[in-house]
């Protein structure tokens, strides 16, 4: 429903003469592949990321000034499918346990390649783009693949560096980008959207962070198999996991703040991303201070923290 609403809002179904019935079937098929039992990587996450990517590209005026209709279509489709079939375990776990998906994709970007492998086959079968030229369909496929692979955190710094190297303010001011620059823009925008809960209002941000604690289940599996427990997955370690203020500060410092700041430096109309991110960062700093006096893995239950949160959110 989210993707259809956005496609209709942009009038892309009409502009690109998309065939609506197979498009709806495709979107429903993809949605059904997101496990509802997965607290984080579920259909709500896919819809959240798709909506945020739409907002980023439109607010920044990347679309329609810099990007074509087919590129915008590819971007929304990439967001829709980017975590399809996510099992609630990370790539390293799938590789270390010799998972079928890891075998199929030669241990490379396992989750991302799995999502692409399945969804692109469904896309070809549904063929709702039959009125788009063959060359344009190839470019759409290429863009989807590049964007989804860019969401693998193993590629994070390379994607950010490519954006830095390929795009400058003067390029944006000229309102004309080469194809490789537009692809770098789209990859970066999807990454910002993918971790964009860090720029949501505090209560909404905390909802998504808490949902990420499902990775403790991966740690439980690793412990039962006598494997090395992955970072942030050990529920028995003091102040471990995504809900730890210390870990969130590190995530913000090394990943979120540089990512969003780099994007906003080129697209200042998206400055609200950084503004709210800084508010949430201060919240985590306060949480980290309080966590130093408790062994609780979930410091959100601290009365002082909740009081601080209410103050920041007002």
PDB file of C-alpha atoms in Angstrom:
ATOM      1  CA  UNK A   1       0.000   0.000   0.000  1.00  0.00           C
ATOM      2  CA  UNK A   2       2.822   2.396   0.862  1.00  0.00           C
ATOM      3  CA  UNK A   3       4.695   1.870  -2.398  1.00  0.00           C
ATOM      4  CA  UNK A   4       1.521   2.073  -4.493  1.00  0.00           C
ATOM      5  CA  UNK A   5       0.540   5.293  -2.745  1.00  0.00           C
ATOM      6  CA  UNK A   6       3.928   6.854  -3.481  1.00  0.00           C
ATOM      7  CA  UNK A   7       3.970   5.708  -7.116  1.00  0.00           C
ATOM      8  CA  UNK A   8       0.521   7.192  -7.613  1.00  0.00           C
ATOM      9  CA  UNK A   9       1.439  10.372  -5.781  1.00  0.00           C
ATOM     10  CA  UNK A  10       4.301  10.881  -8.239  1.00  0.00           C
ATOM     11  CA  UNK A  11       2.058   9.784 -11.122  1.00  0.00           C
ATOM     12  CA  UNK A  12       4.737   7.281 -12.133  1.00  0.00           C
ATOM     13  CA  UNK A  13       2.193   4.616 -13.056  1.00  0.00           C
ATOM     14  CA  UNK A  14       0.788   6.937 -15.693  1.00  0.00           C
ATOM     15  CA  UNK A  15       4.083   8.522 -16.756  1.00  0.00           C
ATOM     16  CA  UNK A  16       5.808   5.163 -17.271  1.00  0.00           C
ATOM     17  CA  UNK A  17       2.669   3.288 -18.350  1.00  0.00           C
ATOM     18  CA  UNK A  18       3.140   0.657 -15.672  1.00  0.00           C
ATOM     19  CA  UNK A  19       0.643  -2.211 -15.770  1.00  0.00           C
ATOM     20  CA  UNK A  20      -1.159  -1.874 -12.469  1.00  0.00           C
ATOM     21  CA  UNK A  21      -2.467  -5.401 -11.824  1.00  0.00           C
ATOM     22  CA  UNK A  22       0.904  -7.199 -12.037  1.00  0.00           C
ATOM     23  CA  UNK A  23       2.495  -4.291 -10.140  1.00  0.00           C
ATOM     24  CA  UNK A  24       0.073  -4.856  -7.260  1.00  0.00           C
ATOM     25  CA  UNK A  25       0.760  -8.605  -7.361  1.00  0.00           C
ATOM     26  CA  UNK A  26       4.497  -7.958  -7.255  1.00  0.00           C
ATOM     27  CA  UNK A  27       4.232  -5.653  -4.250  1.00  0.00           C
ATOM     28  CA  UNK A  28       1.998  -8.109  -2.393  1.00  0.00           C
ATOM     29  CA  UNK A  29       4.401 -10.949  -3.118  1.00  0.00           C
ATOM     30  CA  UNK A  30       7.320  -8.943  -1.762  1.00  0.00           C
ATOM     31  CA  UNK A  31       5.386  -7.878   1.322  1.00  0.00           C
ATOM     32  CA  UNK A  32       4.527 -11.515   2.082  1.00  0.00           C
ATOM     33  CA  UNK A  33       8.247 -12.319   2.114  1.00  0.00           C
ATOM     34  CA  UNK A  34       8.886 -10.097   5.130  1.00  0.00           C
ATOM     35  CA  UNK A  35       8.418 -12.215   8.262  1.00  0.00           C
ATOM     36  CA  UNK A  36       5.930 -10.623  10.651  1.00  0.00           C
ATOM     37  CA  UNK A  37       7.652 -12.403  13.566  1.00  0.00           C
ATOM     38  CA  UNK A  38      10.831 -10.427  12.859  1.00  0.00           C
ATOM     39  CA  UNK A  39      10.586  -7.405  15.196  1.00  0.00           C
ATOM     40  CA  UNK A  40      12.788  -5.150  13.062  1.00  0.00           C
ATOM     41  CA  UNK A  41      13.339  -6.409   9.517  1.00  0.00           C
ATOM     42  CA  UNK A  42       9.659  -6.737   8.682  1.00  0.00           C
ATOM     43  CA  UNK A  43       7.210  -5.152   6.241  1.00  0.00           C
ATOM     44  CA  UNK A  44       6.848  -2.102   8.488  1.00  0.00           C
ATOM     45  CA  UNK A  45      10.587  -1.493   8.194  1.00  0.00           C
ATOM     46  CA  UNK A  46      10.380  -1.815   4.400  1.00  0.00           C
ATOM     47  CA  UNK A  47       7.493   0.668   4.288  1.00  0.00           C
ATOM     48  CA  UNK A  48       9.295   3.028   6.691  1.00  0.00           C
ATOM     49  CA  UNK A  49      12.457   3.015   4.568  1.00  0.00           C
ATOM     50  CA  UNK A  50      10.502   3.416   1.319  1.00  0.00           C
ATOM     51  CA  UNK A  51       8.558   6.385   2.679  1.00  0.00           C
ATOM     52  CA  UNK A  52      11.730   7.974   4.054  1.00  0.00           C
ATOM     53  CA  UNK A  53      13.625   7.516   0.783  1.00  0.00           C
ATOM     54  CA  UNK A  54      10.733   9.152  -1.073  1.00  0.00           C
ATOM     55  CA  UNK A  55      10.817  12.076   1.356  1.00  0.00           C
ATOM     56  CA  UNK A  56      14.594  12.473   1.117  1.00  0.00           C
ATOM     57  CA  UNK A  57      14.669  12.452  -2.682  1.00  0.00           C
ATOM     58  CA  UNK A  58      11.759  14.872  -2.978  1.00  0.00           C
ATOM     59  CA  UNK A  59      12.780  17.212  -0.159  1.00  0.00           C
ATOM     60  CA  UNK A  60      16.319  17.426  -1.528  1.00  0.00           C
ATOM     61  CA  UNK A  61      14.826  18.098  -4.970  1.00  0.00           C
ATOM     62  CA  UNK A  62      16.983  15.281  -6.322  1.00  0.00           C
ATOM     63  CA  UNK A  63      13.709  14.225  -7.888  1.00  0.00           C
ATOM     64  CA  UNK A  64      12.603  15.520 -10.300  1.00  0.00           C
ATOM     65  CA  UNK A  65      15.514  17.933 -10.867  1.00  0.00           C
ATOM     66  CA  UNK A  66      18.376  15.410 -11.041  1.00  0.00           C
ATOM     67  CA  UNK A  67      16.731  12.002 -11.343  1.00  0.00           C
ATOM     68  CA  UNK A  68      14.561  10.610 -14.112  1.00  0.00           C
ATOM     69  CA  UNK A  69      11.200   8.900 -13.681  1.00  0.00           C
ATOM     70  CA  UNK A  70      12.766   5.487 -14.248  1.00  0.00           C
ATOM     71  CA  UNK A  71      15.469   6.177 -11.660  1.00  0.00           C
ATOM     72  CA  UNK A  72      12.837   7.174  -9.122  1.00  0.00           C
ATOM     73  CA  UNK A  73      10.925   3.988  -9.871  1.00  0.00           C
ATOM     74  CA  UNK A  74      14.100   1.931  -9.397  1.00  0.00           C
ATOM     75  CA  UNK A  75      14.810   3.717  -6.118  1.00  0.00           C
ATOM     76  CA  UNK A  76      11.392   2.962  -4.645  1.00  0.00           C
ATOM     77  CA  UNK A  77      11.550  -0.671  -5.780  1.00  0.00           C
ATOM     78  CA  UNK A  78      15.009  -1.054  -4.226  1.00  0.00           C
ATOM     79  CA  UNK A  79      13.692   0.265  -0.910  1.00  0.00           C
ATOM     80  CA  UNK A  80      10.710  -2.082  -1.057  1.00  0.00           C
ATOM     81  CA  UNK A  81      12.801  -5.226  -1.562  1.00  0.00           C
ATOM     82  CA  UNK A  82      16.020  -4.360   0.296  1.00  0.00           C
ATOM     83  CA  UNK A  83      15.430  -6.634   3.332  1.00  0.00           C
ATOM     84  CA  UNK A  84      13.113  -9.209   1.739  1.00  0.00           C
ATOM     85  CA  UNK A  85      13.291 -12.578   3.484  1.00  0.00           C
ATOM     86  CA  UNK A  86      15.510 -11.340   6.316  1.00  0.00           C
ATOM     87  CA  UNK A  87      15.807 -14.208   8.825  1.00  0.00           C
ATOM     88  CA  UNK A  88      16.729 -12.089  11.831  1.00  0.00           C
ATOM     89  CA  UNK A  89      20.369 -13.162  11.614  1.00  0.00           C
ATOM     90  CA  UNK A  90      23.243 -11.184  10.081  1.00  0.00           C
ATOM     91  CA  UNK A  91      25.462 -12.037   7.126  1.00  0.00           C
ATOM     92  CA  UNK A  92      28.339 -13.325   9.230  1.00  0.00           C
ATOM     93  CA  UNK A  93      26.053 -15.757  11.042  1.00  0.00           C
ATOM     94  CA  UNK A  94      24.762 -17.145   7.748  1.00  0.00           C
ATOM     95  CA  UNK A  95      28.323 -17.563   6.486  1.00  0.00           C
ATOM     96  CA  UNK A  96      29.593 -19.156   9.701  1.00  0.00           C
ATOM     97  CA  UNK A  97      26.714 -21.645   9.831  1.00  0.00           C
ATOM     98  CA  UNK A  98      27.043 -22.500   6.133  1.00  0.00           C
ATOM     99  CA  UNK A  99      23.471 -21.403   5.488  1.00  0.00           C
ATOM    100  CA  UNK A 100      21.923 -22.292   2.127  1.00  0.00           C
ATOM    101  CA  UNK A 101      21.802 -18.604   1.162  1.00  0.00           C
ATOM    102  CA  UNK A 102      25.508 -18.233   1.947  1.00  0.00           C
ATOM    103  CA  UNK A 103      26.289 -21.231  -0.249  1.00  0.00           C
ATOM    104  CA  UNK A 104      24.130 -19.878  -3.063  1.00  0.00           C
ATOM    105  CA  UNK A 105      25.766 -16.450  -3.017  1.00  0.00           C
ATOM    106  CA  UNK A 106      29.350 -17.542  -2.267  1.00  0.00           C
ATOM    107  CA  UNK A 107      29.394 -15.791   1.127  1.00  0.00           C
ATOM    108  CA  UNK A 108      29.119 -12.388  -0.585  1.00  0.00           C
ATOM    109  CA  UNK A 109      26.501  -9.898   0.645  1.00  0.00           C
ATOM    110  CA  UNK A 110      24.363 -12.902   1.513  1.00  0.00           C
ATOM    111  CA  UNK A 111      21.200 -11.200   2.762  1.00  0.00           C
ATOM    112  CA  UNK A 112      21.272  -8.502   0.105  1.00  0.00           C
ATOM    113  CA  UNK A 113      21.914 -10.964  -2.712  1.00  0.00           C
ATOM    114  CA  UNK A 114      19.151 -13.230  -1.431  1.00  0.00           C
ATOM    115  CA  UNK A 115      16.654 -10.361  -1.471  1.00  0.00           C
ATOM    116  CA  UNK A 116      17.715  -9.430  -4.990  1.00  0.00           C
ATOM    117  CA  UNK A 117      17.792 -12.995  -6.299  1.00  0.00           C
ATOM    118  CA  UNK A 118      14.225 -13.759  -5.252  1.00  0.00           C
ATOM    119  CA  UNK A 119      12.612 -10.380  -5.908  1.00  0.00           C
ATOM    120  CA  UNK A 120      14.154  -9.787  -9.322  1.00  0.00           C
ATOM    121  CA  UNK A 121      12.854 -13.172 -10.463  1.00  0.00           C
ATOM    122  CA  UNK A 122       9.379 -12.192  -9.266  1.00  0.00           C
ATOM    123  CA  UNK A 123       9.720  -8.820 -10.976  1.00  0.00           C
ATOM    124  CA  UNK A 124      10.604 -10.460 -14.289  1.00  0.00           C
ATOM    125  CA  UNK A 125       7.656 -12.829 -13.966  1.00  0.00           C
ATOM    126  CA  UNK A 126       5.135 -10.090 -13.148  1.00  0.00           C
ATOM    127  CA  UNK A 127       6.438  -7.852 -15.967  1.00  0.00           C
ATOM    128  CA  UNK A 128       4.571  -4.693 -15.021  1.00  0.00           C
ATOM    129  CA  UNK A 129       7.192  -2.668 -16.940  1.00  0.00           C
ATOM    130  CA  UNK A 130       6.384  -4.101 -20.359  1.00  0.00           C
ATOM    131  CA  UNK A 131       5.792  -0.604 -21.769  1.00  0.00           C
ATOM    132  CA  UNK A 132       9.265   0.580 -20.756  1.00  0.00           C
ATOM    133  CA  UNK A 133      12.056   0.092 -23.270  1.00  0.00           C
ATOM    134  CA  UNK A 134      14.407  -2.876 -22.919  1.00  0.00           C
ATOM    135  CA  UNK A 135      17.393  -0.590 -22.324  1.00  0.00           C
ATOM    136  CA  UNK A 136      15.558   1.320 -19.597  1.00  0.00           C
ATOM    137  CA  UNK A 137      14.493  -1.915 -17.905  1.00  0.00           C
ATOM    138  CA  UNK A 138      18.135  -3.015 -17.863  1.00  0.00           C
ATOM    139  CA  UNK A 139      19.123   0.262 -16.223  1.00  0.00           C
ATOM    140  CA  UNK A 140      16.341  -0.094 -13.653  1.00  0.00           C
ATOM    141  CA  UNK A 141      17.566  -3.586 -12.796  1.00  0.00           C
ATOM    142  CA  UNK A 142      21.173  -2.369 -12.558  1.00  0.00           C
ATOM    143  CA  UNK A 143      20.158   0.485 -10.265  1.00  0.00           C
ATOM    144  CA  UNK A 144      18.117  -1.758  -7.978  1.00  0.00           C
ATOM    145  CA  UNK A 145      21.014  -4.191  -7.622  1.00  0.00           C
ATOM    146  CA  UNK A 146      23.557  -1.463  -6.833  1.00  0.00           C
ATOM    147  CA  UNK A 147      21.287   0.236  -4.317  1.00  0.00           C
ATOM    148  CA  UNK A 148      20.394  -2.931  -2.402  1.00  0.00           C
ATOM    149  CA  UNK A 149      24.019  -4.112  -2.270  1.00  0.00           C
ATOM    150  CA  UNK A 150      24.967  -0.691  -0.916  1.00  0.00           C
ATOM    151  CA  UNK A 151      22.844  -1.353   2.173  1.00  0.00           C
ATOM    152  CA  UNK A 152      25.302  -4.030   3.329  1.00  0.00           C
ATOM    153  CA  UNK A 153      27.154  -2.357   6.199  1.00  0.00           C
ATOM    154  CA  UNK A 154      30.324  -4.091   4.984  1.00  0.00           C
ATOM    155  CA  UNK A 155      30.222  -1.572   2.119  1.00  0.00           C
ATOM    156  CA  UNK A 156      29.387   1.430   4.259  1.00  0.00           C
ATOM    157  CA  UNK A 157      32.577   3.457   4.098  1.00  0.00           C
ATOM    158  CA  UNK A 158      33.118   2.721   0.407  1.00  0.00           C
ATOM    159  CA  UNK A 159      29.622   4.017  -0.428  1.00  0.00           C
ATOM    160  CA  UNK A 160      30.119   7.200   1.593  1.00  0.00           C
ATOM    161  CA  UNK A 161      33.558   7.789   0.064  1.00  0.00           C
ATOM    162  CA  UNK A 162      32.190   7.284  -3.459  1.00  0.00           C
ATOM    163  CA  UNK A 163      29.499   9.879  -2.778  1.00  0.00           C
ATOM    164  CA  UNK A 164      32.120  12.303  -1.467  1.00  0.00           C
ATOM    165  CA  UNK A 165      34.360  11.822  -4.466  1.00  0.00           C
ATOM    166  CA  UNK A 166      31.722  11.904  -7.190  1.00  0.00           C
ATOM    167  CA  UNK A 167      29.329  14.651  -6.104  1.00  0.00           C
ATOM    168  CA  UNK A 168      29.972  18.260  -5.123  1.00  0.00           C
ATOM    169  CA  UNK A 169      27.796  21.289  -4.445  1.00  0.00           C
ATOM    170  CA  UNK A 170      28.801  22.754  -7.799  1.00  0.00           C
ATOM    171  CA  UNK A 171      27.500  19.613  -9.512  1.00  0.00           C
ATOM    172  CA  UNK A 172      24.138  20.046  -7.808  1.00  0.00           C
ATOM    173  CA  UNK A 173      24.014  23.735  -8.677  1.00  0.00           C
ATOM    174  CA  UNK A 174      24.506  22.883 -12.349  1.00  0.00           C
ATOM    175  CA  UNK A 175      21.490  20.583 -12.032  1.00  0.00           C
ATOM    176  CA  UNK A 176      23.082  17.908 -14.142  1.00  0.00           C
ATOM    177  CA  UNK A 177      24.742  14.720 -12.982  1.00  0.00           C
ATOM    178  CA  UNK A 178      26.368  11.905 -14.919  1.00  0.00           C
ATOM    179  CA  UNK A 179      24.903   8.417 -14.571  1.00  0.00           C
ATOM    180  CA  UNK A 180      27.582   7.267 -12.101  1.00  0.00           C
ATOM    181  CA  UNK A 181      26.935  10.350  -9.963  1.00  0.00           C
ATOM    182  CA  UNK A 182      23.201   9.704  -9.918  1.00  0.00           C
ATOM    183  CA  UNK A 183      23.809   6.117  -8.874  1.00  0.00           C
ATOM    184  CA  UNK A 184      26.094   7.263  -6.040  1.00  0.00           C
ATOM    185  CA  UNK A 185      23.353   9.670  -4.948  1.00  0.00           C
ATOM    186  CA  UNK A 186      20.737   6.905  -4.910  1.00  0.00           C
ATOM    187  CA  UNK A 187      22.962   4.477  -3.014  1.00  0.00           C
ATOM    188  CA  UNK A 188      23.693   7.127  -0.402  1.00  0.00           C
ATOM    189  CA  UNK A 189      20.050   8.159  -0.089  1.00  0.00           C
ATOM    190  CA  UNK A 190      18.931   4.574   0.520  1.00  0.00           C
ATOM    191  CA  UNK A 191      21.601   4.147   3.196  1.00  0.00           C
ATOM    192  CA  UNK A 192      20.391   7.307   4.930  1.00  0.00           C
ATOM    193  CA  UNK A 193      16.809   6.051   4.710  1.00  0.00           C
ATOM    194  CA  UNK A 194      17.752   2.570   5.944  1.00  0.00           C
ATOM    195  CA  UNK A 195      19.196   3.798   9.248  1.00  0.00           C
ATOM    196  CA  UNK A 196      16.960   6.844   9.264  1.00  0.00           C
ATOM    197  CA  UNK A 197      15.155   5.901  12.463  1.00  0.00           C
ATOM    198  CA  UNK A 198      18.077   7.689  14.113  1.00  0.00           C
ATOM    199  CA  UNK A 199      16.559  10.903  12.761  1.00  0.00           C
ATOM    200  CA  UNK A 200      13.022  10.180  13.931  1.00  0.00           C
ATOM    201  CA  UNK A 201      11.457  11.734  17.002  1.00  0.00           C
ATOM    202  CA  UNK A 202      12.877  10.165  20.147  1.00  0.00           C
ATOM    203  CA  UNK A 203       9.978   7.845  20.980  1.00  0.00           C
ATOM    204  CA  UNK A 204       9.828   6.451  17.446  1.00  0.00           C
ATOM    205  CA  UNK A 205      13.601   6.061  17.307  1.00  0.00           C
ATOM    206  CA  UNK A 206      13.605   4.136  20.573  1.00  0.00           C
ATOM    207  CA  UNK A 207      10.911   1.787  19.261  1.00  0.00           C
ATOM    208  CA  UNK A 208      13.180   0.718  16.397  1.00  0.00           C
ATOM    209  CA  UNK A 209      16.254   0.417  18.612  1.00  0.00           C
ATOM    210  CA  UNK A 210      14.408  -1.862  20.997  1.00  0.00           C
ATOM    211  CA  UNK A 211      13.235  -3.970  18.066  1.00  0.00           C
ATOM    212  CA  UNK A 212      16.883  -4.504  17.086  1.00  0.00           C
ATOM    213  CA  UNK A 213      17.428  -6.403  20.309  1.00  0.00           C
ATOM    214  CA  UNK A 214      16.036  -9.445  18.507  1.00  0.00           C
ATOM    215  CA  UNK A 215      19.697 -10.032  17.580  1.00  0.00           C
ATOM    216  CA  UNK A 216      20.118 -11.377  21.115  1.00  0.00           C
ATOM    217  CA  UNK A 217      18.400 -14.481  19.711  1.00  0.00           C
ATOM    218  CA  UNK A 218      21.266 -14.825  17.242  1.00  0.00           C
ATOM    219  CA  UNK A 219      23.663 -14.673  20.173  1.00  0.00           C
ATOM    220  CA  UNK A 220      21.663 -17.366  21.946  1.00  0.00           C
ATOM    221  CA  UNK A 221      22.008 -19.609  18.881  1.00  0.00           C
ATOM    222  CA  UNK A 222      25.728 -18.916  18.682  1.00  0.00           C
ATOM    223  CA  UNK A 223      26.157 -19.743  22.364  1.00  0.00           C
ATOM    224  CA  UNK A 224      24.233 -23.006  22.011  1.00  0.00           C
ATOM    225  CA  UNK A 225      26.486 -23.998  19.076  1.00  0.00           C
ATOM    226  CA  UNK A 226      29.610 -22.924  20.992  1.00  0.00           C
ATOM    227  CA  UNK A 227      30.389 -20.278  18.385  1.00  0.00           C
ATOM    228  CA  UNK A 228      31.955 -16.888  19.051  1.00  0.00           C
ATOM    229  CA  UNK A 229      29.069 -14.583  19.916  1.00  0.00           C
ATOM    230  CA  UNK A 230      28.719 -11.724  17.456  1.00  0.00           C
ATOM    231  CA  UNK A 231      29.037  -8.098  18.575  1.00  0.00           C
ATOM    232  CA  UNK A 232      25.836  -6.656  20.108  1.00  0.00           C
ATOM    233  CA  UNK A 233      24.298 -10.137  20.305  1.00  0.00           C
ATOM    234  CA  UNK A 234      25.324 -11.271  23.794  1.00  0.00           C
ATOM    235  CA  UNK A 235      22.440 -10.734  26.203  1.00  0.00           C
ATOM    236  CA  UNK A 236      24.614 -11.872  29.136  1.00  0.00           C
ATOM    237  CA  UNK A 237      27.200  -9.118  28.782  1.00  0.00           C
ATOM    238  CA  UNK A 238      26.743  -5.973  30.818  1.00  0.00           C
ATOM    239  CA  UNK A 239      25.501  -3.004  28.788  1.00  0.00           C
ATOM    240  CA  UNK A 240      25.609  -4.953  25.528  1.00  0.00           C
ATOM    241  CA  UNK A 241      23.227  -4.864  22.598  1.00  0.00           C
ATOM    242  CA  UNK A 242      21.696  -2.098  20.434  1.00  0.00           C
ATOM    243  CA  UNK A 243      19.834  -0.595  23.405  1.00  0.00           C
ATOM    244  CA  UNK A 244      23.078   0.231  25.169  1.00  0.00           C
ATOM    245  CA  UNK A 245      23.778   3.943  25.307  1.00  0.00           C
ATOM    246  CA  UNK A 246      27.500   3.321  24.870  1.00  0.00           C
ATOM    247  CA  UNK A 247      26.907   1.273  21.716  1.00  0.00           C
ATOM    248  CA  UNK A 248      24.470   3.797  20.299  1.00  0.00           C
ATOM    249  CA  UNK A 249      26.966   6.616  20.836  1.00  0.00           C
ATOM    250  CA  UNK A 250      29.537   4.631  18.886  1.00  0.00           C
ATOM    251  CA  UNK A 251      27.018   3.921  16.136  1.00  0.00           C
ATOM    252  CA  UNK A 252      26.101   7.603  15.898  1.00  0.00           C
ATOM    253  CA  UNK A 253      29.725   8.780  15.995  1.00  0.00           C
ATOM    254  CA  UNK A 254      31.151   6.416  13.391  1.00  0.00           C
ATOM    255  CA  UNK A 255      28.165   5.691  11.146  1.00  0.00           C
ATOM    256  CA  UNK A 256      25.076   7.871  11.475  1.00  0.00           C
ATOM    257  CA  UNK A 257      26.449  11.361  12.034  1.00  0.00           C
ATOM    258  CA  UNK A 258      29.098  11.240   9.271  1.00  0.00           C
ATOM    259  CA  UNK A 259      26.595   9.636   6.870  1.00  0.00           C
ATOM    260  CA  UNK A 260      23.799  12.137   7.403  1.00  0.00           C
ATOM    261  CA  UNK A 261      26.117  15.141   7.645  1.00  0.00           C
ATOM    262  CA  UNK A 262      27.802  14.207   4.373  1.00  0.00           C
ATOM    263  CA  UNK A 263      24.435  13.948   2.634  1.00  0.00           C
ATOM    264  CA  UNK A 264      23.059  17.162   4.144  1.00  0.00           C
ATOM    265  CA  UNK A 265      26.198  19.092   3.172  1.00  0.00           C
ATOM    266  CA  UNK A 266      25.237  18.459  -0.445  1.00  0.00           C
ATOM    267  CA  UNK A 267      21.470  18.615   0.078  1.00  0.00           C
ATOM    268  CA  UNK A 268      20.891  21.215   2.830  1.00  0.00           C
ATOM    269  CA  UNK A 269      17.117  21.054   2.408  1.00  0.00           C
ATOM    270  CA  UNK A 270      17.351  17.750   4.316  1.00  0.00           C
ATOM    271  CA  UNK A 271      18.947  19.408   7.358  1.00  0.00           C
ATOM    272  CA  UNK A 272      16.166  18.129   9.640  1.00  0.00           C
ATOM    273  CA  UNK A 273      17.834  14.707   9.411  1.00  0.00           C
ATOM    274  CA  UNK A 274      20.861  16.033  11.279  1.00  0.00           C
ATOM    275  CA  UNK A 275      18.883  18.266  13.640  1.00  0.00           C
ATOM    276  CA  UNK A 276      16.843  15.416  15.098  1.00  0.00           C
ATOM    277  CA  UNK A 277      19.809  13.065  15.021  1.00  0.00           C
ATOM    278  CA  UNK A 278      21.699  15.453  17.318  1.00  0.00           C
ATOM    279  CA  UNK A 279      18.758  15.511  19.723  1.00  0.00           C
ATOM    280  CA  UNK A 280      18.730  11.722  19.856  1.00  0.00           C
ATOM    281  CA  UNK A 281      22.501  11.652  20.280  1.00  0.00           C
ATOM    282  CA  UNK A 282      22.237  13.808  23.402  1.00  0.00           C
ATOM    283  CA  UNK A 283      19.581  11.442  24.679  1.00  0.00           C
ATOM    284  CA  UNK A 284      21.981   8.506  24.312  1.00  0.00           C
ATOM    285  CA  UNK A 285      24.753  10.433  26.047  1.00  0.00           C
ATOM    286  CA  UNK A 286      22.473  10.889  29.026  1.00  0.00           C
ATOM    287  CA  UNK A 287      21.452   7.247  28.920  1.00  0.00           C
ATOM    288  CA  UNK A 288      25.086   6.150  28.866  1.00  0.00           C
ATOM    289  CA  UNK A 289      25.806   8.173  31.991  1.00  0.00           C
ATOM    290  CA  UNK A 290      22.911   6.554  33.821  1.00  0.00           C
ATOM    291  CA  UNK A 291      23.817   3.093  32.552  1.00  0.00           C
ATOM    292  CA  UNK A 292      27.188   3.327  34.296  1.00  0.00           C
ATOM    293  CA  UNK A 293      25.433   2.811  37.625  1.00  0.00           C
ATOM    294  CA  UNK A 294      23.227  -0.145  36.633  1.00  0.00           C
ATOM    295  CA  UNK A 295      23.699  -3.635  35.239  1.00  0.00           C
ATOM    296  CA  UNK A 296      20.390  -3.432  33.362  1.00  0.00           C
ATOM    297  CA  UNK A 297      20.802  -4.277  29.670  1.00  0.00           C
ATOM    298  CA  UNK A 298      17.737  -2.166  28.885  1.00  0.00           C
ATOM    299  CA  UNK A 299      18.329   1.198  30.503  1.00  0.00           C
ATOM    300  CA  UNK A 300      15.091   2.571  29.022  1.00  0.00           C
ATOM    301  CA  UNK A 301      13.323   1.430  32.178  1.00  0.00           C
ATOM    302  CA  UNK A 302      15.281   3.940  34.228  1.00  0.00           C
ATOM    303  CA  UNK A 303      12.907   6.483  35.743  1.00  0.00           C
ATOM    304  CA  UNK A 304      15.490   9.211  35.305  1.00  0.00           C
ATOM    305  CA  UNK A 305      15.993   8.294  31.629  1.00  0.00           C
ATOM    306  CA  UNK A 306      12.269   8.376  30.915  1.00  0.00           C
ATOM    307  CA  UNK A 307      12.026  11.768  32.564  1.00  0.00           C
ATOM    308  CA  UNK A 308      14.915  13.024  30.421  1.00  0.00           C
ATOM    309  CA  UNK A 309      13.286  11.563  27.317  1.00  0.00           C
ATOM    310  CA  UNK A 310       9.992  13.280  28.034  1.00  0.00           C
ATOM    311  CA  UNK A 311      11.821  16.598  28.432  1.00  0.00           C
ATOM    312  CA  UNK A 312      13.742  16.221  25.168  1.00  0.00           C
ATOM    313  CA  UNK A 313      10.667  15.110  23.239  1.00  0.00           C
ATOM    314  CA  UNK A 314       8.451  18.008  24.360  1.00  0.00           C
TER     315      UNK A 314
END
